[in-house]
Coordinates of C-alpha atoms and ligand atoms in Angstrom, one line a residue:
M261 CA 0.0 0.0 0.0
A262 CA 1.2 3.5 -0.9
R263 CA 0.1 7.0 -0.2
L264 CA -0.4 8.9 -3.6
V265 CA -1.3 12.3 -4.8
M266 CA -3.1 12.5 -8.1
K267 CA -3.4 15.9 -9.8
F268 CA -5.6 16.6 -12.7
G269 CA -5.3 19.7 -14.9
G270 CA -8.0 21.7 -16.6
T271 CA -8.3 19.8 -19.8
S272 CA -8.5 16.5 -17.9
V273 CA -11.7 17.8 -16.1
A274 CA -13.1 19.8 -18.9
D275 CA -16.5 18.2 -18.8
I276 CA -18.5 15.6 -16.8
D277 CA -17.4 12.7 -19.1
R278 CA -13.7 13.6 -18.5
I279 CA -14.4 13.9 -14.7
R280 CA -15.9 10.4 -14.9
N281 CA -12.6 9.2 -16.6
V282 CA -10.6 10.9 -13.9
A283 CA -12.8 9.1 -11.2
R284 CA -11.9 5.8 -12.9
H285 CA -8.2 6.6 -12.7
V286 CA -8.7 7.3 -9.0
K287 CA -10.7 4.2 -8.4
R288 CA -8.0 2.1 -10.1
E289 CA -5.5 3.3 -7.4
V290 CA -8.0 2.9 -4.5
D291 CA -8.8 -0.6 -5.7
A292 CA -5.1 -1.4 -5.8
G293 CA -5.1 -0.6 -2.0
H294 CA -3.5 2.9 -2.1
Q295 CA -4.4 5.9 0.0
V296 CA -5.2 8.7 -2.3
A297 CA -5.4 12.6 -2.2
V298 CA -6.6 14.1 -5.5
V299 CA -5.9 17.7 -6.5
V300 CA -8.0 19.2 -9.2
S301 CA -7.8 22.4 -11.4
A302 CA -10.8 24.3 -12.7
M303 CA -12.5 23.0 -15.9
A304 CA -10.7 24.1 -18.9
G305 CA -11.3 27.7 -19.9
T306 CA -13.0 28.5 -16.5
T307 CA -10.1 30.4 -14.9
N308 CA -9.5 32.5 -18.1
R309 CA -13.1 33.4 -18.0
L310 CA -13.1 34.4 -14.4
V311 CA -10.0 36.5 -14.9
E312 CA -11.6 38.2 -17.8
W313 CA -14.7 39.0 -15.7
C314 CA -12.6 40.7 -13.1
R315 CA -11.0 42.9 -15.9
E316 CA -14.3 43.7 -17.3
A317 CA -15.7 44.6 -13.9
A318 CA -12.8 47.1 -13.4
A319 CA -9.4 47.1 -15.1
L320 CA -7.8 48.1 -11.8
H321 CA -9.4 45.7 -9.2
D322 CA -8.5 44.7 -5.6
A323 CA -6.3 41.6 -5.7
R324 CA -8.2 40.2 -2.7
E325 CA -11.4 40.2 -4.7
Y326 CA -9.7 38.8 -7.8
D327 CA -8.8 35.8 -5.6
T328 CA -12.4 35.5 -4.3
V329 CA -13.6 35.2 -7.9
V330 CA -10.9 33.0 -9.6
A331 CA -10.7 30.5 -6.7
T332 CA -14.2 29.4 -7.4
G333 CA -13.4 27.4 -10.6
E334 CA -11.6 24.7 -8.5
Q335 CA -14.5 24.5 -6.0
V336 CA -16.8 23.3 -8.8
T337 CA -14.5 20.6 -9.9
S338 CA -13.7 19.2 -6.5
G339 CA -17.4 18.9 -5.7
L340 CA -18.2 17.3 -9.0
L341 CA -15.4 14.7 -8.8
A342 CA -16.4 13.8 -5.2
I343 CA -20.0 13.3 -6.4
V344 CA -18.9 11.1 -9.2
L345 CA -16.5 9.0 -6.9
E346 CA -19.3 8.5 -4.5
S347 CA -21.6 7.3 -7.2
M348 CA -18.9 4.7 -8.1
G349 CA -18.8 3.5 -4.6
V350 CA -15.6 5.2 -3.6
N351 CA -15.7 7.1 -0.3
A352 CA -14.7 10.6 -1.1
R353 CA -14.9 14.2 0.4
S354 CA -14.0 17.5 -1.2
W355 CA -11.7 20.0 0.5
Q356 CA -11.3 23.7 -0.2
G357 CA -8.1 25.5 0.4
W358 CA -9.5 27.2 3.6
Q359 CA -10.8 23.9 4.9
L360 CA -7.4 22.1 4.9
P361 CA -6.2 24.7 5.5
M362 CA -3.5 25.4 2.8
Q363 CA -1.9 28.4 4.6
T364 CA -0.3 31.0 2.3
S365 CA 1.2 34.4 2.4
D366 CA -1.1 37.3 1.7
A367 CA 0.4 38.0 -1.8
H368 CA -2.9 37.8 -3.5
G369 CA -2.8 36.5 -7.0
S370 CA 0.5 34.8 -6.5
A371 CA 0.5 33.7 -2.8
R372 CA 3.2 31.4 -1.5
I373 CA 2.4 28.3 0.4
L374 CA 3.6 28.4 4.1
D375 CA 2.1 25.3 5.6
V376 CA -0.3 22.5 4.9
N377 CA -2.0 20.4 7.5
G378 CA -2.1 16.8 6.3
A379 CA -3.1 15.2 9.6
E380 CA -6.8 15.2 9.2
L381 CA -6.4 13.7 5.6
M382 CA -4.2 10.9 6.9
K383 CA -6.7 10.2 9.8
R384 CA -9.5 9.8 7.3
F385 CA -7.4 7.6 5.0
D386 CA -6.9 5.3 8.0
E387 CA -10.3 5.5 9.6
R388 CA -12.7 5.7 6.7
S389 CA -10.6 4.9 3.6
E390 CA -11.8 8.2 2.4
V391 CA -10.3 9.9 -0.8
A392 CA -9.6 13.5 -0.3
V393 CA -10.5 15.6 -3.3
I394 CA -8.8 18.9 -3.0
S395 CA -9.3 22.1 -4.9
G396 CA -5.9 23.1 -6.2
F397 CA -4.8 26.8 -6.7
Q398 CA -6.5 28.0 -3.5
G399 CA -5.1 29.0 -0.1
L400 CA -6.0 30.8 2.9
H401 CA -4.1 33.8 4.5
Q402 CA -4.5 32.8 8.2
K403 CA -4.4 36.3 9.8
T404 CA -6.8 38.1 7.5
R405 CA -8.9 34.9 7.0
R406 CA -9.1 35.7 3.2
I407 CA -9.0 33.3 0.3
T408 CA -5.7 33.4 -1.8
T409 CA -4.6 31.9 -5.0
L410 CA -1.2 30.6 -6.0
G411 CA -0.7 32.2 -9.5
R412 CA -1.6 30.7 -12.9
G413 CA -0.9 26.9 -13.0
G414 CA -0.8 26.8 -9.3
S415 CA -2.6 23.6 -8.9
D416 CA 0.7 21.8 -9.6
T417 CA 2.1 23.5 -6.5
S418 CA -0.9 22.6 -4.4
A419 CA -0.4 19.0 -5.4
V420 CA 3.3 18.9 -4.5
A421 CA 2.6 20.7 -1.2
V422 CA -0.1 18.0 -0.3
A423 CA 2.3 15.3 -1.3
A424 CA 5.0 16.7 1.1
A425 CA 2.4 17.2 3.9
I426 CA 1.0 13.6 3.7
R427 CA 4.5 12.2 2.9
A428 CA 3.2 10.6 -0.3
E429 CA 5.3 8.1 -2.2
R430 CA 4.7 10.0 -5.4
C431 CA 2.9 13.0 -6.8
D432 CA 1.4 12.1 -10.1
I433 CA 0.7 15.1 -12.4
Y434 CA -1.9 13.9 -15.0
T435 CA -2.1 16.2 -17.9
D436 CA -2.9 16.4 -21.6
V437 CA 0.5 15.1 -22.6
D438 CA 2.1 11.9 -21.5
G439 CA 5.2 13.5 -19.9
V440 CA 7.8 16.2 -20.1
Y441 CA 9.3 16.5 -23.6
T442 CA 12.5 17.9 -24.9
T443 CA 10.4 20.9 -26.1
D444 CA 6.8 21.7 -26.3
P445 CA 5.4 18.7 -28.3
R446 CA 2.5 20.9 -29.7
V447 CA 5.1 23.1 -31.5
V448 CA 7.8 20.6 -32.5
A449 CA 6.4 17.3 -33.8
K450 CA 9.9 15.7 -33.3
A451 CA 10.0 16.4 -29.6
R452 CA 10.9 13.4 -27.5
R453 CA 9.5 12.3 -24.2
L454 CA 12.1 12.3 -21.4
D455 CA 12.0 9.3 -19.0
K456 CA 13.7 11.3 -16.3
I457 CA 14.7 14.9 -15.8
A458 CA 16.6 16.5 -13.0
F459 CA 14.9 19.0 -10.7
E460 CA 17.4 21.7 -11.6
E461 CA 16.7 21.2 -15.4
M462 CA 13.0 21.1 -14.9
L463 CA 13.2 24.3 -12.9
E464 CA 14.9 26.0 -15.7
L465 CA 12.6 24.5 -18.3
A466 CA 9.5 25.7 -16.4
S467 CA 10.8 29.2 -15.5
L468 CA 11.9 29.8 -19.2
G469 CA 8.5 29.0 -20.6
A470 CA 7.6 25.3 -20.5
K471 CA 4.2 25.5 -18.8
V472 CA 3.8 21.8 -18.1
L473 CA 4.6 22.4 -14.5
Q474 CA 4.4 25.6 -12.4
V475 CA 7.9 26.7 -11.4
R476 CA 7.0 26.7 -7.7
S477 CA 5.8 23.1 -7.8
V478 CA 9.3 22.1 -9.0
E479 CA 11.0 24.2 -6.3
L480 CA 8.9 22.6 -3.6
G481 CA 9.4 19.1 -4.9
M482 CA 13.2 19.8 -4.9
V483 CA 13.2 21.1 -1.3
H484 CA 10.9 18.3 0.1
N485 CA 12.2 15.6 -2.2
V486 CA 8.8 14.7 -3.6
R487 CA 8.9 12.4 -6.6
I488 CA 6.9 14.1 -9.3
F489 CA 5.7 12.0 -12.2
V490 CA 4.1 13.7 -15.2
R491 CA 1.8 11.4 -17.1
S492 CA -1.4 11.4 -19.3
S493 CA -4.9 11.5 -18.1
F494 CA -6.1 10.4 -21.5
D495 CA -4.9 6.9 -21.2
R496 CA -7.8 4.4 -20.5
P497 CA -7.8 3.8 -16.8
E498 CA -8.6 0.1 -17.4
D499 CA -5.5 -0.4 -19.5
I500 CA -3.1 0.7 -16.8
D501 CA -1.5 -1.7 -14.4
P502 CA -1.3 0.1 -11.1
H503 CA 1.7 -1.9 -10.1
G504 CA 3.4 -1.5 -13.6
N505 CA 5.6 1.2 -15.2
P506 CA 3.3 3.7 -17.0
P507 CA 4.7 6.0 -19.6
G508 CA 5.6 9.4 -18.2
T509 CA 8.5 11.5 -16.9
L510 CA 10.0 11.4 -13.4
I511 CA 11.4 14.6 -12.0
C512 CA 14.2 13.4 -9.8
N513 CA 17.6 14.1 -8.4
E514 CA 20.5 14.4 -10.8
E515 CA 22.2 11.3 -9.4
E516 CA 19.3 9.1 -10.6
I517 CA 19.9 9.9 -14.2
V518 CA 22.4 7.5 -15.8
E519 CA 22.7 8.7 -19.3
Q520 CA 23.1 12.5 -19.1
Q521 CA 22.9 14.4 -22.4
V522 CA 24.7 17.8 -22.8
V523 CA 21.4 19.4 -23.7
T524 CA 18.2 18.1 -22.2
G525 CA 15.5 20.5 -23.5
I526 CA 14.5 23.7 -25.2
A527 CA 12.1 26.3 -23.8
F528 CA 10.7 29.4 -25.3
S529 CA 8.6 32.3 -24.2
K530 CA 6.8 34.9 -26.2
D531 CA 5.8 36.8 -23.1
E532 CA 8.8 39.1 -23.3
A533 CA 9.3 42.7 -24.2
Q534 CA 12.5 44.6 -25.1
I535 CA 13.4 48.0 -23.9
S536 CA 16.3 49.9 -25.3
I537 CA 17.6 53.2 -23.9
R538 CA 19.7 55.0 -26.5
R539 CA 22.7 57.2 -25.7
V540 CA 22.6 56.8 -21.9
Q541 CA 25.2 58.7 -20.1
D542 CA 28.2 56.3 -19.5
K543 CA 29.0 57.1 -15.9
P544 CA 28.8 55.5 -12.5
G545 CA 25.3 55.3 -11.0
V546 CA 23.4 55.1 -14.2
A547 CA 22.5 51.4 -13.9
A548 CA 21.2 52.1 -10.4
A549 CA 19.1 55.1 -11.7
I550 CA 17.5 52.8 -14.3
F551 CA 17.0 49.5 -12.4
G552 CA 16.3 51.0 -9.0
P553 CA 12.9 52.5 -10.0
L554 CA 12.0 49.3 -12.0
A555 CA 12.7 47.2 -8.9
E556 CA 10.6 49.6 -6.8
A557 CA 7.8 49.2 -9.3
N558 CA 8.1 45.4 -8.9
I559 CA 9.1 44.9 -12.5
N560 CA 11.3 41.9 -13.1
V561 CA 14.2 42.7 -15.4
D562 CA 15.7 39.7 -17.2
M563 CA 18.3 40.0 -19.9
I564 CA 20.6 43.0 -19.8
V565 CA 23.0 44.2 -22.5
Q566 CA 25.1 47.2 -22.3
N567 CA 27.2 48.3 -25.2
V568 CA 30.7 49.5 -24.7
S569 CA 30.7 53.2 -25.1
A570 CA 32.1 54.3 -28.4
D571 CA 32.5 58.0 -27.6
G572 CA 33.3 57.5 -24.0
A573 CA 30.3 59.6 -23.0
T574 CA 27.2 57.7 -23.9
T575 CA 26.2 54.1 -24.6
D576 CA 23.1 52.0 -25.5
L577 CA 21.4 49.7 -22.9
T578 CA 18.9 47.0 -23.7
F579 CA 16.9 44.8 -21.2
T580 CA 13.9 42.6 -21.2
V581 CA 10.8 42.7 -19.0
P582 CA 7.6 40.6 -19.0
A583 CA 5.3 41.7 -21.8
A584 CA 2.6 42.4 -19.3
D585 CA 4.8 45.0 -17.6
Y586 CA 6.0 46.7 -20.8
D587 CA 3.9 49.8 -20.6
R588 CA 4.6 50.2 -16.9
A589 CA 8.4 49.8 -17.4
Q590 CA 8.4 52.4 -20.3
D591 CA 6.5 54.8 -18.0
T592 CA 8.9 54.1 -15.1
I593 CA 11.9 54.9 -17.2
A594 CA 10.4 58.0 -18.8
K595 CA 9.6 59.4 -15.3
A596 CA 13.2 58.8 -14.3
R597 CA 14.6 60.5 -17.3
K598 CA 16.1 63.4 -15.5
D599 CA 18.1 61.1 -13.2
I600 CA 19.2 58.7 -16.0
G601 CA 19.9 61.1 -18.7
Y602 CA 19.3 59.6 -22.2
E603 CA 18.4 60.6 -25.6
R604 CA 15.7 58.2 -26.7
L605 CA 13.6 55.2 -25.4
D606 CA 12.9 52.4 -27.8
G607 CA 11.1 49.2 -27.4
A608 CA 9.7 46.1 -29.0
T609 CA 7.0 43.6 -27.9
E610 CA 7.4 41.2 -30.9
V611 CA 10.3 39.4 -29.4
A612 CA 10.8 35.9 -27.9
K613 CA 13.3 34.2 -25.6
V614 CA 14.6 30.8 -26.6
S615 CA 16.5 28.9 -24.0
V616 CA 18.7 25.8 -24.2
I617 CA 19.0 23.8 -21.0
G618 CA 21.2 21.0 -19.8
I619 CA 23.2 20.0 -16.8
G620 CA 25.9 18.6 -19.2
M621 CA 26.7 22.2 -20.1
R622 CA 28.7 22.5 -16.8
S623 CA 31.3 20.2 -18.3
H624 CA 31.1 21.1 -22.1
A625 CA 32.5 24.1 -23.7
G626 CA 31.3 25.7 -27.0
V627 CA 27.6 24.6 -26.6
A628 CA 26.3 28.1 -27.2
A629 CA 28.7 29.0 -30.0
K630 CA 27.1 26.2 -32.0
A631 CA 23.7 27.7 -31.7
F632 CA 24.9 31.2 -32.8
R633 CA 26.3 29.8 -36.0
A634 CA 23.2 27.6 -36.7
L635 CA 20.7 30.5 -36.2
A636 CA 22.9 32.9 -38.3
E637 CA 22.8 30.4 -41.1
R638 CA 19.0 30.8 -41.1
G639 CA 19.2 34.5 -41.0
I640 CA 18.0 34.7 -37.4
N641 CA 19.4 37.8 -35.6
I642 CA 20.1 37.5 -31.9
R643 CA 19.3 40.7 -30.0
A644 CA 20.5 39.6 -26.5
I645 CA 22.2 36.7 -24.8
T646 CA 22.3 35.5 -21.2
T647 CA 24.1 32.4 -20.0
S648 CA 24.3 30.6 -16.7
E649 CA 25.9 27.2 -15.6
I650 CA 23.2 25.0 -17.1
K651 CA 21.4 27.2 -19.7
F652 CA 21.7 30.0 -22.2
S653 CA 18.9 32.2 -23.5
L654 CA 18.6 34.1 -26.7
L655 CA 16.3 37.0 -27.5
I656 CA 15.1 36.9 -31.1
E657 CA 12.3 38.3 -33.3
A658 CA 9.1 36.5 -32.3
A659 CA 8.2 35.5 -35.8
F660 CA 11.2 33.2 -35.9
T661 CA 10.5 31.4 -32.6
E662 CA 9.3 28.1 -34.1
L663 CA 12.2 28.0 -36.7
A664 CA 14.7 28.8 -34.0
V665 CA 13.3 26.1 -31.6
R666 CA 13.2 23.4 -34.4
T667 CA 16.7 24.4 -35.5
L668 CA 18.2 24.1 -32.1
H669 CA 16.3 20.9 -31.3
S670 CA 17.8 19.2 -34.3
L671 CA 21.3 20.7 -33.7
Y672 CA 21.6 19.3 -30.2
G673 CA 20.4 15.8 -31.3
L674 CA 17.0 16.0 -29.6
D675 CA 14.8 15.0 -32.6
K676 CA 13.1 11.7 -32.2
A677 CA 14.1 9.1 -34.7
Ligands
ADP990 P1 -2.8 21.2 -17.2 O1 -4.1 21.9 -17.5 O2 -3.0 19.7 -17.1 O3 -2.2 21.8 -16.0 P2 -1.0 22.7 -18.9 O4 -1.6 23.2 -20.1 O5 -0.7 23.6 -17.8 O6 -1.8 21.4 -18.4 O7 0.4 22.0 -19.2 C1 0.5 21.0 -20.3 C2 1.0 21.6 -21.6 O8 2.3 22.1 -21.4 C3 1.0 20.7 -22.7 O9 -0.3 20.7 -23.4 C4 2.1 21.2 -23.6 O10 1.6 21.9 -24.8 C5 2.8 22.3 -22.7 N1 4.3 22.1 -22.7 C6 5.2 23.1 -22.9 N2 6.4 22.6 -22.9 C7 6.3 21.3 -22.7 C8 7.3 20.3 -22.5 N3 8.6 20.5 -22.6 N4 6.8 19.0 -22.3 C9 5.5 18.7 -22.3 N5 4.5 19.7 -22.3 C10 4.9 20.9 -22.5
LIG991 N1 -7.0 26.9 -12.8 C1 -5.8 27.6 -12.5 C2 -5.2 28.2 -13.8 O1 -5.8 27.9 -14.8 C3 -4.7 26.7 -11.8 C4 -4.2 25.5 -12.6 O2 -4.9 25.2 -13.6 O3 -3.2 25.0 -12.2 O4 -4.2 28.8 -13.8
MG992 MG1 -1.0 23.5 -15.7

């Protein structure tokens, strides 16, 4: 007997038929003798609609009320799944974030999990063989007693937090693909499923654009050593042997991976915007004058490129911010113009960041240089570059994203046969 967390995303619970399918997956594990906590997302499209309603109601709205609204999607699914499970003869009870409670910070809209109480769930496993059906994405800020949400894609993080709290053997993330691929399989047909991927690599892949897991879920899994297994919810539950080895990807410690490739995967993100400040004064304190106000405005700056001054007096400085913060960033820089001292402010939103990730890069030189050559041969201009120990990122024109990803995917030998 094992204790398991099973998480199902939006597409997997999109309608009652799919919820029935999910219930059959759950019943399979219960019948095999396992103790199960299920974490569910809102039905596909629901959260987007709720977010849109908030915007329609008022462009600038209170984040506390945003959370009140968007947390409702998951409540519906947890209740429906509990109903279906009971109708199949499986003991089940739904749990909202505030009922557990899933305690979080008060950063409404992207709250951090502080603590989850798993004791009551475990007691019910033992005493009543009851499946816990938990609404993902939601939490409670203890002091203010207000509902919080964990940021888009946050149900993954709820699931890993529950897995840590009940000391589950595994946290299965059921989704609409059968694992983590070398790149988004919806964009590159030749993408290959990985059997295993190290936490560090998954962290980079997720934070650089692969939305298959929320970044914080990977962080949490790494800290608490939760075995996260990404697999498909579309397999017929009856075809799966609960004691067998189903297809999927295990996120695990680096040491568990025997055959380490130099490059493991490629991520991309079109949610970037570029800002260039032309003819900035080249003198001490200018970087602080630019990035200080941006930090104060809570704008995350990512890639930064500063040219060497040609005339000794002025230079150009380029950096990227999330596309959603583009207008605010422009505004912040314009307001600080007197302190910074520059001639012109340029920007572009039609840009994308393509990133190449692999632990093997630590011990191999020249990995990035190969990419520059290959992209140049295809006429793709690189606007900015950043590197770290296990990844490098390139900023390019958005129209070339797919071509760049496919080119790099082949270049590093990731294409499936
Ligand atoms: P869920 O609703 O189940 O949480 P998501 O839409 O959040 O599902 O995540 C699954 C999606 O992530 C897939 O449909 C796929 O298009 C996308 N994706 C992006 N990069 C990858 C990758 N490297 N491997 C697998 N899926 C990826
Ligand atoms: N329903 C939430 C979202 O769409 C959380 C999740 O699906 O993980 O972002
Ligand atoms: Mg998701």
